[in-house]
Coordinates of C-alpha atoms and ligand atoms in Angstrom, one line a residue:
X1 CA 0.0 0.0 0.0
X2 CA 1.3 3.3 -1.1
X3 CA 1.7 5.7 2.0
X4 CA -0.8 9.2 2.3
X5 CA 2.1 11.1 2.0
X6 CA 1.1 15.4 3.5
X7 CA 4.5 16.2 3.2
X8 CA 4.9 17.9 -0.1
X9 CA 3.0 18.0 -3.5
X10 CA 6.8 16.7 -4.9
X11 CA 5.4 13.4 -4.2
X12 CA 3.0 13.3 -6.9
X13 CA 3.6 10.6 -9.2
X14 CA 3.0 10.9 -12.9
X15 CA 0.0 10.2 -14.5
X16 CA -0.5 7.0 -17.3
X17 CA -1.0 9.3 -19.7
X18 CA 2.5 11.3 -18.9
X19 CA 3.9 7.2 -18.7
X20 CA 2.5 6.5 -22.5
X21 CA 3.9 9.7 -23.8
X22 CA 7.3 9.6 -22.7
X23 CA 7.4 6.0 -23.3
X24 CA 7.0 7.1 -26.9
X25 CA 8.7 10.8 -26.7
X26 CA 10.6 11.5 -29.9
X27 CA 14.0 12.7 -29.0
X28 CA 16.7 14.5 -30.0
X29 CA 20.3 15.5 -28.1
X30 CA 18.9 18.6 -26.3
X31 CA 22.0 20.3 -26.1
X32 CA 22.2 20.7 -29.6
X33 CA 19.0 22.2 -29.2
X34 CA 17.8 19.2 -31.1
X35 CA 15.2 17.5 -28.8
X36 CA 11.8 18.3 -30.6
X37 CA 9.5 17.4 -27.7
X38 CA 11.7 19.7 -25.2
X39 CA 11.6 22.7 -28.4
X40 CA 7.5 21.8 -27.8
X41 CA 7.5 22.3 -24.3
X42 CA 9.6 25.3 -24.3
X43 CA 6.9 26.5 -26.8
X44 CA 4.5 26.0 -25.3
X45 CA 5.7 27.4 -21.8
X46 CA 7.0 30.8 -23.5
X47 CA 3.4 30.9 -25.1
X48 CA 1.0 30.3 -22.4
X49 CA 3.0 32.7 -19.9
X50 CA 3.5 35.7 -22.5
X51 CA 7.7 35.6 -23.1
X52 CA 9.7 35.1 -25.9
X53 CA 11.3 32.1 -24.8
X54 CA 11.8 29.5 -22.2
X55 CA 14.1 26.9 -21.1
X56 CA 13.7 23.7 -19.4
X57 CA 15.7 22.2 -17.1
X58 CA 16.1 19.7 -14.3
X59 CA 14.3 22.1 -10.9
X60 CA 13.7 25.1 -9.7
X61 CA 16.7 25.7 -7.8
X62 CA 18.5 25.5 -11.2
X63 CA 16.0 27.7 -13.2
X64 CA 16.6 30.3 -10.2
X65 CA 20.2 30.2 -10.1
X66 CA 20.7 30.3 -14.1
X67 CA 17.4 33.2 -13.7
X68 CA 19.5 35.2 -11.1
X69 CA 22.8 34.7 -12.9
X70 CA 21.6 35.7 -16.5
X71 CA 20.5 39.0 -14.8
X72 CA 23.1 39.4 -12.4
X73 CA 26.8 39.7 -12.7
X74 CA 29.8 39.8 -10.4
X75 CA 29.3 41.9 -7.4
X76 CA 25.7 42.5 -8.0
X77 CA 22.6 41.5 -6.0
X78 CA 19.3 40.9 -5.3
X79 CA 16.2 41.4 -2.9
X80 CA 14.5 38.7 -1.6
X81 CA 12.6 37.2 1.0
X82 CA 14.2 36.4 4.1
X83 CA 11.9 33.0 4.0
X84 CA 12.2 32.5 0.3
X85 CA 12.9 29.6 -1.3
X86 CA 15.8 31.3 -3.6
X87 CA 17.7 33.0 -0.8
X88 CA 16.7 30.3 2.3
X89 CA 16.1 27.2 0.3
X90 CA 19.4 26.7 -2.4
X91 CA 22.2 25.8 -0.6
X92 CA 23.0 29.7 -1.1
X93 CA 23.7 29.1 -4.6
X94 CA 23.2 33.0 -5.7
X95 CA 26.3 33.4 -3.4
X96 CA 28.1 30.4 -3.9
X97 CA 28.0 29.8 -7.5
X98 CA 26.9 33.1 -9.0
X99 CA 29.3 35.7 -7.0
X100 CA 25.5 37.6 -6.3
X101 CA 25.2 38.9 -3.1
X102 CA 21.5 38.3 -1.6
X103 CA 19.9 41.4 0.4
X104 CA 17.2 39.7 2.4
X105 CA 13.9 41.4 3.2
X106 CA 11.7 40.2 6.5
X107 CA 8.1 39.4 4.8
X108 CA 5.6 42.1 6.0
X109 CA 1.6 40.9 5.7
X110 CA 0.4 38.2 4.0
X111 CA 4.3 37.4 3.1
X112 CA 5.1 40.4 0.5
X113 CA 8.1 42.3 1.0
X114 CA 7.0 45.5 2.1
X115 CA 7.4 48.1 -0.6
X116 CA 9.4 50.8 2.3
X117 CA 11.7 47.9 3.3
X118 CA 12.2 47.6 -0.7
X119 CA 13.4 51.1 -1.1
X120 CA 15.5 51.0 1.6
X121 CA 17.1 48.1 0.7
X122 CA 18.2 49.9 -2.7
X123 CA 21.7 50.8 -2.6
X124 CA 23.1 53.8 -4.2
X125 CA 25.8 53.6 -6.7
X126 CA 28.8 53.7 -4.6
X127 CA 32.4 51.3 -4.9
X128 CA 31.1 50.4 -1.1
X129 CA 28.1 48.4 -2.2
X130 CA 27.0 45.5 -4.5
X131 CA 25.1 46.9 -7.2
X132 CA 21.1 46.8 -6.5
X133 CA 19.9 44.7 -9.9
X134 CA 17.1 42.9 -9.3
X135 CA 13.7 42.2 -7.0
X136 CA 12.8 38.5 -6.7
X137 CA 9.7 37.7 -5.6
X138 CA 7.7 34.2 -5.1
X139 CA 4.0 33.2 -5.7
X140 CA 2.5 31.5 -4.5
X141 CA 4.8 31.7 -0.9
X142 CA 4.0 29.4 1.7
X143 CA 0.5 28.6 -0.1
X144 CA -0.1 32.5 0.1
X145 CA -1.4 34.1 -3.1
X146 CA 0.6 37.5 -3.5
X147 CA -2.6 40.1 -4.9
X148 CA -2.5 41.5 -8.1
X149 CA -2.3 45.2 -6.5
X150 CA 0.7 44.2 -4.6
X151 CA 2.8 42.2 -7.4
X152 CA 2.0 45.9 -9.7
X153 CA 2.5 48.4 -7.0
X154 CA 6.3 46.2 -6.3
X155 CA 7.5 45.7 -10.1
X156 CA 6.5 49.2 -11.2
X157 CA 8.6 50.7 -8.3
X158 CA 11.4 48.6 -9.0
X159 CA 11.4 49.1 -12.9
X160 CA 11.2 52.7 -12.4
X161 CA 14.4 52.4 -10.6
X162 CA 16.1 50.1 -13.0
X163 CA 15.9 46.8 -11.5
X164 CA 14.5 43.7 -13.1
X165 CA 12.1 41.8 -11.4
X166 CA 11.8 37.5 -11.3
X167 CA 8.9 35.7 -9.7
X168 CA 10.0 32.2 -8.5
X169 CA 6.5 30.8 -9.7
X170 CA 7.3 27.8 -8.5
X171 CA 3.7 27.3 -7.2
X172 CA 2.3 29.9 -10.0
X173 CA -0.6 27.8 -11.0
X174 CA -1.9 27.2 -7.9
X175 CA -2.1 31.3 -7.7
X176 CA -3.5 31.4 -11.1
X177 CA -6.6 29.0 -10.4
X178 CA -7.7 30.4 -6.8
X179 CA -7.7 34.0 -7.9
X180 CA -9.4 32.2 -11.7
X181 CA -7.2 35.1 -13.4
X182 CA -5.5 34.2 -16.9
X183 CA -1.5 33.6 -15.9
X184 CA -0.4 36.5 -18.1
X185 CA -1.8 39.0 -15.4
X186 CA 0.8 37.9 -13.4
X187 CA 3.7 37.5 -14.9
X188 CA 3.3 40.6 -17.2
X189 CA 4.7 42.4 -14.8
X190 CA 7.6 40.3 -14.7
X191 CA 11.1 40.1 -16.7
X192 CA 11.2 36.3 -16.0
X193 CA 9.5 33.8 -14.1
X194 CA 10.2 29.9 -13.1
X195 CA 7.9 27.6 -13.0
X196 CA 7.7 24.1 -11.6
X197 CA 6.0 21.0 -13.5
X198 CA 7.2 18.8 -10.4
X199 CA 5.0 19.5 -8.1
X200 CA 0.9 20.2 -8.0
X201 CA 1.1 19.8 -12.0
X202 CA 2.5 15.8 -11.6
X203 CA 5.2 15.8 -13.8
X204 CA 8.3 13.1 -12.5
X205 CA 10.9 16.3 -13.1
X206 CA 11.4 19.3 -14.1
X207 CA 11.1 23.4 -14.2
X208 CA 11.1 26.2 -16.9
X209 CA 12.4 29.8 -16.7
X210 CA 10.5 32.2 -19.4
X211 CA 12.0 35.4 -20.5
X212 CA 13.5 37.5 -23.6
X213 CA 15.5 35.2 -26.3
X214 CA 18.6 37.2 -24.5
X215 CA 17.8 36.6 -21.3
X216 CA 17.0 32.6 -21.7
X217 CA 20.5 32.8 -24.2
X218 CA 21.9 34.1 -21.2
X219 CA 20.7 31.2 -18.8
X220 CA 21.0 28.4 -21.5
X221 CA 24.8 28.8 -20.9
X222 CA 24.8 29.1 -17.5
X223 CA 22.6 26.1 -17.1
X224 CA 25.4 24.4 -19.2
X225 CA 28.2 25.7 -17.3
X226 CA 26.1 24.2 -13.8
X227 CA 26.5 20.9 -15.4
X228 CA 22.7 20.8 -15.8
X229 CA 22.6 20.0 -19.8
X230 CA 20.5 17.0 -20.2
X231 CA 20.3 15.0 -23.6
X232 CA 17.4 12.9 -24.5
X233 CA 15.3 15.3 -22.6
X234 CA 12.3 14.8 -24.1
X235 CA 11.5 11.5 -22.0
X236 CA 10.8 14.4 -19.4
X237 CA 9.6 16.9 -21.6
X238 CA 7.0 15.0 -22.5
X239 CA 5.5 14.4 -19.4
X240 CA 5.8 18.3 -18.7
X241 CA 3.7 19.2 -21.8
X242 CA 0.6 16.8 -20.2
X243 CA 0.8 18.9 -17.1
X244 CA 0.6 22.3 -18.8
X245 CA -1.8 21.1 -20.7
X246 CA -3.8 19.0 -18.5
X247 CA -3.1 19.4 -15.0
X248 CA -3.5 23.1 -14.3
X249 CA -7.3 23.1 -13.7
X250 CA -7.0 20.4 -11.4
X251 CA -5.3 22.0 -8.4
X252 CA -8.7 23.4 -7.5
X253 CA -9.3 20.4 -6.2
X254 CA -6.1 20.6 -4.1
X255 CA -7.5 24.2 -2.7
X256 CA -10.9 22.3 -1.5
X257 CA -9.1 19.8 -0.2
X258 CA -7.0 21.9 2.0
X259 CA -9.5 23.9 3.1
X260 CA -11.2 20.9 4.1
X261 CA -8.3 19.3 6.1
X262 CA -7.8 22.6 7.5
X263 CA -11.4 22.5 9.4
X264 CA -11.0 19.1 10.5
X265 CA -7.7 20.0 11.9
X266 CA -8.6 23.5 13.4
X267 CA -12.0 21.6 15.2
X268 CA -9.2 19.1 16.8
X269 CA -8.6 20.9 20.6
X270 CA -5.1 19.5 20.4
X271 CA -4.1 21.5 17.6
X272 CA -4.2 25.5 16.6
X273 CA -4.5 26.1 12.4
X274 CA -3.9 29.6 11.4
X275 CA -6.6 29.8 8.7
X276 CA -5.5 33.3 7.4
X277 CA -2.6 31.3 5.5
X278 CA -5.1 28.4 4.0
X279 CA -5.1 30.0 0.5
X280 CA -3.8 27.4 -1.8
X281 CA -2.5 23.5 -0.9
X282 CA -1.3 24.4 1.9
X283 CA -2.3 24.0 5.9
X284 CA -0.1 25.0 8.9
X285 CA -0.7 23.5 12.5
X286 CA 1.2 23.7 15.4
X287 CA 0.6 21.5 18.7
X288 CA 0.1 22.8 21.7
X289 CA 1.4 19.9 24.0
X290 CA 2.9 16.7 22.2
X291 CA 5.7 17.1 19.9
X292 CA 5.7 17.3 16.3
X293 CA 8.1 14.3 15.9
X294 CA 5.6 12.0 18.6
X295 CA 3.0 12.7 16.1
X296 CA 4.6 11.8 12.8
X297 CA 6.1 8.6 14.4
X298 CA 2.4 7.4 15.1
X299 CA 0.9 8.9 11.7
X300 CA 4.3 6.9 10.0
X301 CA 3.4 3.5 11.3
X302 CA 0.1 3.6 10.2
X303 CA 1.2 5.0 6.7
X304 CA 0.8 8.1 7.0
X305 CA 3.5 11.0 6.3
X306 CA 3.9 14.3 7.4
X307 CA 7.5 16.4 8.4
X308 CA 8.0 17.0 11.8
X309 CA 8.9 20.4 11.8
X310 CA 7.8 22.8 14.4
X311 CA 4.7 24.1 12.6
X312 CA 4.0 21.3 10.8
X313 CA 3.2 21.5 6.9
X314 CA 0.6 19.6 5.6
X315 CA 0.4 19.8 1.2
X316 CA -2.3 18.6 -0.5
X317 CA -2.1 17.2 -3.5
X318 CA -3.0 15.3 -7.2
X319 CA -2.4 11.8 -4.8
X320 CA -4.2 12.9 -1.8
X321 CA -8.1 12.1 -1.4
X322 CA -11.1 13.1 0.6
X323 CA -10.8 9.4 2.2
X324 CA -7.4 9.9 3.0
X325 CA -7.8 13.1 4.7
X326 CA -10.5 11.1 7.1
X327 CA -8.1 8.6 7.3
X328 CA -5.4 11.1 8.7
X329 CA -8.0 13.2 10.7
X330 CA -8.7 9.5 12.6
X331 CA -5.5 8.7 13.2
X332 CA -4.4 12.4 14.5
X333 CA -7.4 12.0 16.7
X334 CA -6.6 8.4 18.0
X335 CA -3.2 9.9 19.3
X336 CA -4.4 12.1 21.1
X337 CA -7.1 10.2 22.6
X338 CA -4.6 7.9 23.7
X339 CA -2.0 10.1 25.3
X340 CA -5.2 10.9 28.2
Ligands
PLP1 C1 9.9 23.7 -4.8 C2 10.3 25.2 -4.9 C3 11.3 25.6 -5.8 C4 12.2 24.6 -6.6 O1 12.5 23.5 -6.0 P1 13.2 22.3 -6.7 O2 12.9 21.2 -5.7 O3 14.6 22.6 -6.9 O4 12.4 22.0 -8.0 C5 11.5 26.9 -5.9 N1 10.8 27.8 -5.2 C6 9.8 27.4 -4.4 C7 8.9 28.5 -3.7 C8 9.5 26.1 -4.2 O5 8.5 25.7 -3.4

């Protein structure tokens, strides 16, 4: 039996229908630019999100790090959240492979950067400091859609003080279908955007970045450089063009789902759910006596997965079910009942 796994929608396994087609991809060597399945995808991706062009590669972390070092040189940097996933999340790999320095901004409400903490954060042109170039922001963050409003209101500022602006969309669909807004509001305001097939969407691997032909020219040989050329890509290509394509309008379902977890976990005395942040596929519980780590062991032996962190993250997803989320709401129960 295949465990009810809450900890992430990375665990999503493909669907038959990605199997068949990559079973039957047609291929070429990628980094010739040859791969006719990975050309589709990249097609398609640059088409559906309003850019020139796209590139696909192996995750997000590497279409963020080839994103930040196509716009960034040497001595540059970029503001970011202090929680997101490209300063907190990638090994430092602005810093480490990149020479970028990151300028780290403390999320204000609903986890934007506020736009004051922005322009303070600019540096001025000065040998002392790294050269302000870009504003990276991330929607969805933690399961949080970032409003319309706020996404304008932050890019405009920041063009009309010369910095570029990238949206780690890692989660960008989920955004998309709550607020039932076409994609292109979004990351219009945007110089690039990455995207991840590998999680909500199903696909087995992968990620694109979106920008101007110079920009993804930029980041195609930086993703070389990074080691992260891949050949007969199209296997994986294929699967990604089946969850453009198909998978998008599903992660509705995810939303309703979480929001229905979320009540059953909120009505449980044991546990306190912040509802503000139960936008998306995403719930967040903490426990007020028993540790995180007591809990998962029980919920692990009876196949059920969660990650014991302090507030701990629960992710619906394509492979979690109504009947599993009763399952899990008995079992969380059960422990506690048997603790008194
Ligand atoms: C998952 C994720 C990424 C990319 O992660 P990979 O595991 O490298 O694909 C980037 N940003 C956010 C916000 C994410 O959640």
């Amino acid at each position: 039996m295949q465990a009810i796994d809450f900890r992430s929608d990375t665990v999503t396994r493909p669907t038959q229908k990605m199997r068949q087609v990559m079973a039957n991809a047609v291929v070429g060597d990628d980094v010739y630019g040859d791969d006719p399945t990975v050309n589709e995808l990249q097609v398609i991706a640059a088409e559906k999100l309003g850019y020139e062009d796209a590139i696909f590669a192996a995750s997000g972390t590497q279409t963020n790090l080839i994103a930040l070092m196509a716009h960034c040189d040497r001595g540059d940097e970029y503001l970011v959240g202090q929680q997101a996933h490209t300063y907190k999340f990638e090994g430092g790999g602005a810093a480490v492979l990149g020479s970028i320095q990151p300028q780290p901004i403390l999320e204000g409400e609903n986890g934007c950067l506020p736009l004051d903490d922005i322009k303070a954060a600019i540096k001025p042109i000065d040998p002392h400091f790294a050269r302000t170039r870009l504003l990276c922001l991330e929607n969805t963050h933690s399961g949080r859609v970032q409003s319309l409003d706020y996404i304008e209101e932050a890019t405009s500022y920041a063009k009309s003080v010369g910095l570029a602006c990238h949206l780690d969309g890692a989660r960008l669909f989920n955004a998309v279908v709550k607020q039932n807004i076409d994609v292109k509001q979004i990351t219009q305001h945007f110089d690039s955007v990455s995207i991840c097939l590998s999680k909500g969407l199903a696909a087995p691997v992968g990620s694109l970045l979106c920008g101007t032909h110079e920009l993804i020219n930029k980041a195609r040989r930086w993703k070389k450089v990074l080691g992260g050329g891949m050949r007969q890509a199209g296997i994986l290509a294929a699967a990604g063009i089946v969850a453009l394509n198909e998978q998008v309008e599903r992660l509705a379902e995810d939303h309703e789902n979480a929001l229905i977890l979320a009540h059953k976990l909120a009505n449980i005395e044991e546990l306190t759910v912040d509802m503000a942040k139960v936008q998306t596929n995403m719930v967040f519980a903490e426990l007020k006596s028993s540790t995180p780590a007591e809990l998962a062991s029980h919920l692990e032996s009876n196949g059920i997965l969660i990650s014991p962190s302090n507030t701990i993250r629960f992710v619906t997803h394509k492979d979690v079910n109504q009947n599993d989320i009763e399952t899990a709401i008995g079992l969380i129960k059960g422990f506690f009942y048997n603790k008194k």
